[in-house]
Coordinates of C-alpha atoms in Angstrom, one line a residue:
Chain A
M11 CA 92.5 79.4 126.2
T12 CA 95.1 81.3 128.2
I13 CA 95.2 85.1 128.1
E14 CA 98.6 84.9 126.5
R15 CA 97.4 82.8 123.7
R16 CA 94.4 85.0 123.1
E17 CA 96.7 88.0 123.0
K18 CA 98.9 86.4 120.5
R19 CA 96.0 85.4 118.3
Q20 CA 94.6 89.0 118.3
G21 CA 98.1 90.4 117.6
A22 CA 98.5 88.1 114.7
A23 CA 95.0 89.1 113.4
L24 CA 96.1 92.7 113.4
V25 CA 99.3 92.1 111.5
A26 CA 97.6 89.7 109.0
P27 CA 96.1 92.3 106.6
A28 CA 99.3 94.2 106.0
L29 CA 101.3 91.0 105.8
L30 CA 98.9 89.6 103.3
W31 CA 99.0 92.7 101.2
T32 CA 102.8 92.7 101.1
L33 CA 102.9 89.0 100.2
V34 CA 100.2 89.2 97.4
F35 CA 101.2 92.5 95.8
F36 CA 105.0 92.5 96.5
A37 CA 106.5 89.0 97.2
V38 CA 104.4 87.1 94.7
P39 CA 105.0 89.6 91.8
F40 CA 108.7 89.6 92.7
A41 CA 108.9 85.9 92.6
G42 CA 107.0 85.9 89.3
M43 CA 109.6 88.3 88.0
A44 CA 112.4 86.1 89.1
I45 CA 110.8 83.2 87.2
M46 CA 110.1 85.4 84.2
S47 CA 113.8 86.3 84.1
L48 CA 114.6 82.7 83.3
A49 CA 112.3 82.7 80.2
H50 CA 113.2 83.9 76.8
L51 CA 111.5 85.5 73.8
E52 CA 110.9 83.6 70.5
G53 CA 109.5 86.0 68.0
R54 CA 106.9 87.8 70.2
E55 CA 106.1 84.7 72.3
I56 CA 107.5 84.4 75.8
V57 CA 108.8 80.9 76.3
Q58 CA 109.1 79.9 79.9
G59 CA 112.2 77.9 80.6
F60 CA 114.9 77.6 83.2
D61 CA 117.9 78.9 81.5
L62 CA 120.3 81.6 82.5
G63 CA 120.6 83.0 79.0
N64 CA 119.4 86.5 79.9
Y65 CA 121.9 86.8 82.7
L66 CA 124.7 85.5 80.4
R67 CA 123.7 88.2 77.9
I68 CA 123.7 90.9 80.5
F69 CA 127.3 90.1 81.5
T70 CA 128.6 89.5 78.0
D71 CA 126.7 91.9 75.7
P72 CA 128.6 95.2 75.8
S73 CA 125.5 97.4 75.7
F74 CA 124.1 95.8 78.9
R75 CA 127.4 95.7 80.6
R76 CA 127.9 99.3 79.8
G77 CA 124.5 100.1 81.3
I78 CA 125.5 98.6 84.6
F79 CA 128.8 100.6 84.6
V80 CA 127.0 103.8 83.6
S81 CA 124.5 103.4 86.4
L82 CA 127.2 102.6 89.0
E83 CA 129.4 105.5 87.9
I84 CA 126.6 108.0 87.9
T85 CA 125.3 106.8 91.2
L86 CA 128.7 106.8 93.0
T87 CA 129.5 110.3 91.6
V88 CA 126.2 111.7 92.7
T89 CA 126.4 110.1 96.1
V90 CA 129.9 111.5 96.8
I91 CA 129.2 115.0 95.4
S92 CA 126.0 115.2 97.3
V93 CA 127.5 114.3 100.6
L94 CA 130.4 116.7 100.1
L95 CA 128.0 119.6 99.3
A96 CA 125.3 118.7 101.9
W97 CA 127.5 118.3 105.0
P98 CA 128.9 121.8 105.1
L99 CA 125.4 123.2 104.3
A100 CA 123.8 121.2 107.2
W101 CA 126.6 122.2 109.5
I102 CA 126.3 125.9 108.6
I103 CA 122.6 125.8 109.2
A104 CA 123.0 123.9 112.5
T105 CA 125.8 126.0 113.9
R106 CA 126.2 129.3 112.1
V107 CA 122.7 130.5 111.3
P108 CA 121.1 132.3 114.3
E109 CA 118.6 130.0 116.1
R110 CA 115.4 131.8 115.1
W111 CA 116.3 131.7 111.4
R112 CA 117.3 128.1 111.5
R113 CA 113.9 126.6 110.7
M114 CA 113.5 129.1 107.9
A115 CA 116.9 128.2 106.5
L116 CA 116.1 124.5 106.6
L117 CA 112.8 125.2 104.9
I118 CA 114.4 127.1 102.1
A119 CA 117.1 124.4 101.7
V120 CA 114.4 121.8 100.9
L121 CA 111.8 124.1 99.2
P122 CA 112.1 122.5 95.7
F123 CA 111.0 119.2 97.2
W124 CA 107.5 120.5 97.0
T125 CA 107.4 120.7 93.2
S126 CA 106.8 117.4 91.4
Y127 CA 109.8 115.2 90.7
V128 CA 109.2 115.2 86.9
V129 CA 108.9 118.9 86.9
R130 CA 112.1 119.4 88.8
S131 CA 114.0 117.5 86.2
Y132 CA 112.3 119.5 83.5
S133 CA 113.3 122.8 85.1
W134 CA 116.9 121.7 85.0
A135 CA 116.4 121.3 81.2
L136 CA 115.4 124.9 81.2
V137 CA 118.5 125.9 83.0
L138 CA 121.0 123.8 81.2
G139 CA 119.6 123.8 77.6
E140 CA 121.3 125.3 74.6
K141 CA 119.4 128.5 75.0
G142 CA 119.0 128.0 78.8
V143 CA 119.9 130.3 81.7
V144 CA 123.5 129.0 82.2
N145 CA 124.5 129.3 78.6
N146 CA 122.9 132.7 78.4
A147 CA 124.6 134.0 81.5
L148 CA 128.0 132.6 80.4
I149 CA 127.7 134.2 77.0
G150 CA 126.4 137.4 78.5
L151 CA 129.5 137.6 80.8
G152 CA 131.7 137.0 77.8
L153 CA 133.1 133.8 79.1
L154 CA 131.7 131.8 76.2
S155 CA 131.2 132.7 72.5
E156 CA 129.2 129.7 71.6
P157 CA 126.7 127.8 73.8
I158 CA 128.1 124.6 75.2
Q159 CA 126.3 121.3 75.2
I160 CA 125.2 120.4 78.7
M161 CA 121.8 118.9 78.1
A162 CA 121.8 115.2 77.1
T163 CA 125.2 114.6 78.7
R164 CA 126.1 112.9 81.9
A165 CA 126.8 116.2 83.5
A166 CA 123.2 117.2 83.2
T167 CA 122.0 113.9 84.8
V168 CA 124.5 114.3 87.6
T169 CA 123.4 117.9 88.2
G170 CA 119.7 117.0 88.4
F171 CA 120.4 114.2 90.8
V172 CA 122.8 116.2 93.0
H173 CA 120.2 118.9 93.3
F174 CA 117.7 116.4 94.7
F175 CA 120.0 114.5 96.9
V176 CA 121.7 117.6 98.4
M177 CA 118.3 118.5 99.8
L178 CA 117.7 115.0 101.1
L179 CA 121.1 114.7 102.7
T180 CA 121.0 118.1 104.2
L181 CA 117.9 117.0 106.1
T182 CA 119.4 113.8 107.4
I183 CA 122.7 115.3 108.3
Y184 CA 121.1 118.3 110.0
S185 CA 118.9 116.1 112.2
N186 CA 122.0 114.2 113.2
L187 CA 124.0 117.4 113.9
I188 CA 121.4 119.1 116.2
Q189 CA 121.1 115.9 118.3
L190 CA 124.8 116.2 119.2
S191 CA 125.4 117.9 122.5
P192 CA 127.4 121.1 122.2
N193 CA 129.5 119.8 125.1
Y194 CA 131.5 117.6 122.7
A195 CA 132.8 120.6 120.8
R196 CA 133.4 122.5 124.1
A197 CA 135.3 119.7 125.7
A198 CA 137.5 119.3 122.6
M199 CA 138.2 123.1 122.5
D200 CA 139.1 123.1 126.2
L201 CA 141.6 120.4 125.5
G202 CA 143.2 122.6 123.0
A203 CA 141.8 121.4 119.7
S204 CA 141.6 124.0 116.9
R205 CA 138.2 124.7 115.4
W206 CA 139.1 122.7 112.3
Q207 CA 140.3 119.8 114.4
V208 CA 137.0 119.9 116.3
I209 CA 135.1 119.4 113.1
R210 CA 137.4 116.8 111.6
L211 CA 138.1 114.7 114.7
V212 CA 135.0 115.1 116.8
I213 CA 131.9 116.3 114.9
L214 CA 132.5 114.5 111.6
P215 CA 132.9 111.0 113.1
L216 CA 129.9 111.5 115.3
T217 CA 127.7 112.2 112.3
L218 CA 129.0 109.2 110.3
P219 CA 125.9 107.0 111.0
G220 CA 123.6 109.7 109.7
V221 CA 125.9 110.4 106.7
M222 CA 126.0 106.7 105.8
T223 CA 122.3 106.2 106.1
G224 CA 121.7 109.2 103.9
A225 CA 124.3 108.0 101.4
F226 CA 122.7 104.6 101.3
L227 CA 119.3 106.1 100.6
T228 CA 120.9 108.3 97.9
F229 CA 122.4 105.2 96.3
V230 CA 119.2 103.2 96.3
L231 CA 117.0 106.0 95.0
C232 CA 119.5 107.2 92.4
I233 CA 120.4 103.9 90.8
G234 CA 116.7 102.9 90.4
D235 CA 115.6 106.2 88.9
Y236 CA 114.3 106.4 85.4
I237 CA 113.1 110.0 85.2
T238 CA 116.3 112.1 85.7
P239 CA 118.5 110.2 83.2
Q240 CA 115.7 110.0 80.7
I241 CA 114.9 113.8 80.8
L242 CA 118.4 115.2 81.3
G243 CA 120.8 112.5 80.1
G244 CA 119.0 111.7 76.9
N245 CA 119.8 108.6 74.9
N246 CA 123.5 108.9 74.4
E247 CA 124.3 106.5 77.3
L248 CA 121.7 104.5 78.9
S249 CA 121.4 103.7 82.6
L250 CA 120.0 100.5 84.0
P251 CA 116.4 101.7 84.5
Q252 CA 116.4 103.2 81.0
L253 CA 117.5 99.8 79.6
I254 CA 114.7 98.1 81.5
M255 CA 112.1 100.5 80.1
M256 CA 113.5 100.0 76.6
Q257 CA 113.0 96.3 76.8
L258 CA 109.4 96.8 77.7
G259 CA 108.8 99.4 75.0
R260 CA 110.4 98.2 71.9
R261 CA 109.8 94.4 71.8
G262 CA 107.9 93.6 75.0
D263 CA 110.9 91.6 76.1
Y264 CA 109.6 91.0 79.6
P265 CA 112.1 88.2 80.3
M266 CA 115.1 90.5 79.7
A267 CA 113.5 93.4 81.6
S268 CA 113.0 91.0 84.5
A269 CA 116.5 89.8 84.4
L270 CA 117.8 93.4 84.4
S271 CA 115.6 94.2 87.4
V272 CA 116.9 91.2 89.3
V273 CA 120.5 92.5 88.6
L274 CA 119.5 96.0 89.8
M275 CA 118.0 94.5 92.9
A276 CA 121.2 92.4 93.5
I277 CA 123.3 95.6 93.2
V278 CA 121.2 97.3 95.9
T279 CA 121.4 94.3 98.1
L280 CA 125.2 94.2 97.8
A281 CA 125.4 97.9 98.6
Y282 CA 123.3 97.3 101.7
A283 CA 125.5 94.4 102.8
A284 CA 128.6 96.5 102.3
S285 CA 127.3 99.4 104.4
A286 CA 125.0 97.6 106.8
R287 CA 127.2 97.9 109.8
W288 CA 127.1 101.7 109.6
L289 CA 123.4 102.0 108.9
K290 CA 120.9 102.9 111.4
M291 CA 117.7 102.6 109.4
E292 CA 115.5 103.1 112.4
R293 CA 116.8 106.6 112.9
L294 CA 115.4 107.8 109.6
Chain B
M14 CA 135.3 131.4 108.5
R15 CA 132.2 133.4 109.0
I16 CA 132.4 135.1 105.6
L17 CA 133.2 131.7 104.0
S18 CA 130.2 130.2 105.7
W19 CA 127.8 132.8 104.4
A20 CA 129.2 132.6 100.9
Y21 CA 128.8 128.9 100.9
L22 CA 125.2 129.2 102.2
I23 CA 124.4 131.7 99.5
A24 CA 126.0 129.6 96.7
L25 CA 124.2 126.5 97.7
F26 CA 120.8 128.2 98.2
T27 CA 121.3 129.7 94.7
F28 CA 121.9 126.2 93.3
I29 CA 118.9 124.8 95.1
L30 CA 116.5 127.5 94.2
L31 CA 117.7 128.3 90.7
P32 CA 115.7 125.7 88.7
V33 CA 112.5 126.4 90.6
G34 CA 113.0 130.1 90.2
V35 CA 113.5 129.7 86.5
L36 CA 110.5 127.5 86.3
V37 CA 108.2 130.0 88.0
V38 CA 109.6 133.1 86.2
F39 CA 109.2 131.6 82.7
S40 CA 105.7 130.3 83.4
F41 CA 104.8 134.0 82.8
Q42 CA 106.8 134.2 79.6
D43 CA 105.0 136.1 76.9
G44 CA 106.3 133.9 74.1
R45 CA 106.4 130.3 73.0
L46 CA 109.7 129.4 74.6
P47 CA 110.4 129.4 78.4
V48 CA 114.0 130.5 78.0
P49 CA 115.8 133.9 78.2
P50 CA 115.2 136.6 77.2
F51 CA 112.2 137.3 79.3
K52 CA 109.7 139.0 77.0
G53 CA 107.2 140.2 79.4
A54 CA 104.5 138.8 81.7
T55 CA 101.3 137.1 80.7
L56 CA 98.9 134.8 82.5
E57 CA 98.0 133.1 79.2
W58 CA 99.7 129.8 80.1
Y59 CA 97.9 129.6 83.4
A60 CA 94.6 130.1 81.6
S61 CA 95.4 127.4 79.1
V62 CA 96.4 125.0 81.9
L63 CA 93.2 125.6 83.8
A64 CA 91.2 125.1 80.6
D65 CA 93.1 121.9 79.7
R66 CA 90.6 119.1 80.2
A67 CA 93.1 116.2 80.2
L68 CA 95.3 118.0 82.8
M69 CA 92.4 118.7 85.1
E70 CA 91.2 115.1 84.9
A71 CA 94.7 113.9 85.6
L72 CA 94.8 116.2 88.6
L73 CA 91.6 114.8 89.9
N74 CA 92.8 111.2 89.3
S75 CA 96.0 111.9 91.2
M76 CA 94.0 113.4 94.1
I77 CA 91.7 110.3 94.3
V78 CA 94.5 107.8 94.1
A79 CA 96.6 109.6 96.7
L80 CA 93.8 110.1 99.1
I81 CA 92.6 106.5 99.0
S82 CA 96.0 104.8 98.7
A83 CA 97.3 106.8 101.6
A84 CA 94.3 105.9 103.7
V85 CA 94.7 102.2 103.0
S86 CA 98.4 102.3 103.7
L87 CA 97.8 104.1 107.0
T88 CA 95.1 101.7 108.1
L89 CA 97.1 98.6 107.3
G90 CA 100.3 100.1 108.8
F91 CA 98.5 101.2 111.9
L92 CA 96.9 97.8 112.5
A93 CA 100.2 96.0 111.9
A94 CA 102.2 98.3 114.1
S95 CA 99.8 98.0 117.0
G96 CA 99.7 94.2 116.5
L97 CA 103.4 93.8 116.5
A98 CA 104.0 96.3 119.4
R99 CA 101.4 94.4 121.5
V100 CA 102.9 90.9 121.8
V101 CA 106.0 89.2 120.9
L102 CA 104.8 86.8 118.2
P103 CA 106.8 83.9 116.9
G104 CA 108.6 85.3 113.9
S105 CA 108.1 89.0 114.9
V106 CA 111.4 89.9 113.5
L107 CA 110.7 88.2 110.2
M108 CA 107.3 89.8 109.9
R109 CA 108.8 93.3 110.5
G110 CA 111.4 92.5 107.8
V111 CA 108.8 91.4 105.3
L112 CA 106.7 94.5 106.0
I113 CA 109.7 96.9 105.5
A114 CA 111.1 95.0 102.5
P115 CA 109.4 97.0 99.7
M116 CA 111.1 100.1 101.0
T117 CA 114.5 98.9 99.8
V118 CA 113.3 98.1 96.3
S119 CA 113.2 100.5 93.4
Y120 CA 109.7 101.7 92.4
L121 CA 110.5 100.5 88.9
I122 CA 110.8 96.9 90.1
V123 CA 107.6 97.1 92.1
A124 CA 105.9 98.4 89.0
L125 CA 107.3 95.8 86.7
G126 CA 106.3 92.9 89.0
L127 CA 102.8 94.2 89.4
L128 CA 102.5 94.8 85.6
Q129 CA 103.4 91.2 84.9
M130 CA 101.2 89.7 87.6
F131 CA 98.2 91.9 86.6
G132 CA 98.8 91.0 83.0
K133 CA 98.7 87.3 83.9
I134 CA 95.5 87.4 85.9
G135 CA 93.8 89.8 83.5
V136 CA 93.7 93.0 85.6
R137 CA 93.8 95.9 83.2
P138 CA 96.1 98.9 83.7
S139 CA 94.0 101.4 85.7
L140 CA 93.9 103.8 88.5
L141 CA 93.0 100.9 90.8
A142 CA 96.1 99.0 89.8
T143 CA 98.2 102.1 90.4
G144 CA 96.6 102.6 93.8
I145 CA 97.5 99.0 94.7
G146 CA 101.1 99.7 93.7
H147 CA 101.1 102.9 95.8
V148 CA 99.9 101.1 98.9
V149 CA 102.8 98.6 98.4
I150 CA 105.4 101.4 98.5
N151 CA 103.7 103.4 101.2
L152 CA 102.7 100.7 103.6
P153 CA 106.3 100.1 104.8
L154 CA 106.6 103.8 105.4
C155 CA 103.4 104.1 107.4
F156 CA 104.2 101.0 109.4
A157 CA 107.7 102.1 110.2
I158 CA 106.7 105.6 111.4
I159 CA 103.8 104.4 113.6
Y160 CA 105.8 101.4 114.9
A161 CA 108.6 103.7 115.9
S162 CA 106.3 106.0 117.8
I163 CA 104.8 103.2 120.1
G164 CA 107.1 103.3 123.1
E165 CA 106.8 101.7 126.6
H166 CA 104.4 104.4 127.8
Q167 CA 102.0 103.8 124.9
K168 CA 102.2 100.0 125.3
N169 CA 101.3 100.4 128.9
A170 CA 98.3 102.6 128.2
L171 CA 97.0 100.1 125.6
K172 CA 97.5 97.3 128.0
A173 CA 95.7 99.2 130.8
A174 CA 92.8 99.9 128.4
R175 CA 92.5 96.2 127.6
D176 CA 92.7 95.2 131.3
L177 CA 89.9 97.6 132.1
G178 CA 87.7 95.7 129.6
A179 CA 87.9 97.7 126.4
R180 CA 87.2 95.7 123.3
E181 CA 89.9 95.4 120.7
W182 CA 88.3 98.0 118.4
Q183 CA 87.8 100.4 121.3
V184 CA 91.5 100.0 122.3
L185 CA 92.5 100.9 118.7
W186 CA 90.0 103.6 118.0
L187 CA 89.6 105.3 121.4
V188 CA 93.1 104.9 122.9
A189 CA 95.7 104.1 120.3
A190 CA 94.6 106.3 117.5
P191 CA 94.2 109.6 119.6
M192 CA 97.5 108.9 121.4
L193 CA 99.4 108.3 118.2
L194 CA 97.7 111.1 116.3
P195 CA 100.8 113.1 115.4
S196 CA 102.6 110.2 113.9
L197 CA 99.4 109.0 112.1
A198 CA 99.1 112.5 110.6
A199 CA 102.8 112.5 109.6
A200 CA 102.5 109.0 108.0
Y201 CA 99.3 109.9 106.1
F202 CA 100.8 113.2 104.8
L203 CA 104.0 111.5 103.6
A204 CA 102.1 108.6 102.0
F205 CA 99.8 111.1 100.3
T206 CA 102.8 113.2 99.0
F207 CA 104.7 110.1 97.7
S208 CA 101.6 108.8 95.9
W209 CA 100.7 112.2 94.5
D210 CA 104.2 112.6 93.0
E211 CA 104.9 109.0 92.0
F212 CA 105.6 108.5 88.3
I213 CA 106.9 105.2 87.2
I214 CA 104.3 102.9 88.8
A215 CA 101.5 105.1 87.5
F216 CA 103.2 105.3 84.1
L217 CA 103.3 101.5 83.8
L218 CA 100.0 100.7 85.5
T219 CA 97.6 103.2 83.9
R220 CA 96.4 103.5 80.3
F221 CA 93.5 105.8 79.6
D222 CA 92.9 107.4 83.0
V223 CA 96.3 108.8 83.9
T224 CA 97.6 110.6 86.9
L225 CA 99.2 114.1 86.9
P226 CA 102.9 113.1 86.7
V227 CA 102.1 110.9 83.8
E228 CA 100.2 113.6 82.0
I229 CA 103.0 116.1 82.6
W230 CA 105.4 113.5 81.3
S231 CA 103.5 113.3 78.0
M232 CA 103.5 117.1 77.8
L233 CA 107.3 117.0 78.0
R234 CA 107.4 115.1 74.7
S235 CA 106.5 118.2 72.8
G236 CA 109.6 119.9 74.2
L237 CA 110.0 123.0 76.3
S238 CA 106.8 125.0 76.8
P239 CA 105.7 127.8 79.2
E240 CA 102.5 125.7 79.7
T241 CA 104.6 123.0 81.4
N242 CA 106.2 125.7 83.5
A243 CA 102.7 126.9 84.5
V244 CA 101.6 123.4 85.6
G245 CA 104.8 122.9 87.5
S246 CA 104.4 126.2 89.2
L247 CA 100.8 125.5 90.2
V248 CA 101.8 122.1 91.7
F249 CA 104.5 123.9 93.6
L250 CA 102.2 126.6 94.8
V251 CA 99.5 124.1 96.0
S252 CA 102.1 122.0 97.9
I253 CA 103.5 125.0 99.6
V254 CA 100.1 126.1 100.7
I255 CA 99.4 122.6 102.1
V256 CA 102.7 122.5 103.9
V257 CA 102.3 125.9 105.4
A258 CA 98.7 125.0 106.5
L259 CA 99.9 121.8 108.1
E260 CA 102.8 123.6 109.8
L261 CA 100.4 126.1 111.3
L262 CA 97.8 123.5 112.3
L263 CA 99.9 120.6 113.5
F264 CA 103.2 122.2 114.5
R265 CA 101.7 125.1 116.5
K266 CA 99.3 122.7 118.2
G267 CA 102.2 120.4 119.1
A268 CA 104.3 123.3 120.4
K269 CA 101.7 124.4 122.9

């Protein structure tokens, strides 16, 4: 046996456990789910078949179709708002905050990461509720006479999401910004660009890969999340993950839950394909 | 521009810190509802949290699942990364793709797939099932972090160790592991955090022994309560202590 072949055999042996784990506990269940999505429910019995009935229902039944649109709308809104809020924050921390406070500022900007995800959504319920801090403050200031309904609306879901993703995006954009050499800005200034032009024409395009990577991450995490819409959005309009959980709970309709999951997965794959040329996943 | 910058900074920091601030303040609420007005401070809710058997058990369960699943993810990820960094295998690119794939899939989908498979082969919902799910989501992360940190320099060192007659386990344990320690620590810490905080997989794959996020979730059903605030604040406090400790231990060491 040549050395090279021995090397290859040993290398393969090292990769094997992880590969096996991923195949057994990820690829196989996923394939099982894809097969399950072609089955249907008769009474409480799952009848395995090979029909596309579930998918047909998803795209014709208004409540399912609505779910897809709700999820897409919320996710796109959240992604856009989060990027718009996070970019200036990251830029200010990277360029305006004095260097010895920079680490501190970044730490504060992501501080709420360290409480649990479920609790973070819950604390927005405290802030946005009928008797919550926001309503209290607005009434106290005389801007409102009656509390307004924020909880259990899309606004609450979006707020909860934006809160989380602003932190995430600030991190990714910040790490992008501090890797840029200050010479780019200096050169542009020397050539007569105004400060605003430097940001718009030089810095912004240079951070585009980081922004796109963060935005893609936001999209994926946001569209698949069950917790935030469930706690803050209530049951007035259901997102895709809420619909999936509902299939499991009410009737044990695993075939439908599986079909919806496959659709969710397809949406993420499409989003990836659409943004792939800007993504640099290895830079995360 | 300067004033605008500071105003923006303050506005965004307020937005970011507001919910956590409200959470912590009203965990001391001397009353049944954690909303304004603040009626005075009490530690009653913290006492009732610490006396809550179910919560403390859930906390312990979360700790066990996170410690073990992060260790398994780290081990598998480390072995795979050193294997793939070592030689170019036929299908290397495909293998990397397979290992990373779970990262792009919602946790809900991972959970649903496992739930159905375990149901079929008769594995009951349990902490073990949850732990398996957590390794599925954390393995790609550990692999990616460690793989990214193995550069040419590291590869040469490993090759040198092998040429000098080190056995495979010696190369991994005595050369690779110490050399990659910072990224191993980072990977373990991240995997631990994600498992500790993970909800949907644990929700679907546990039944009687639940983890902390699932227990908190069931507390939410009874509406707003200062007790939930107190749990949240405690989790927050513990995480901050761990982060600061790690920062002092790892970061300071690295800086020297």
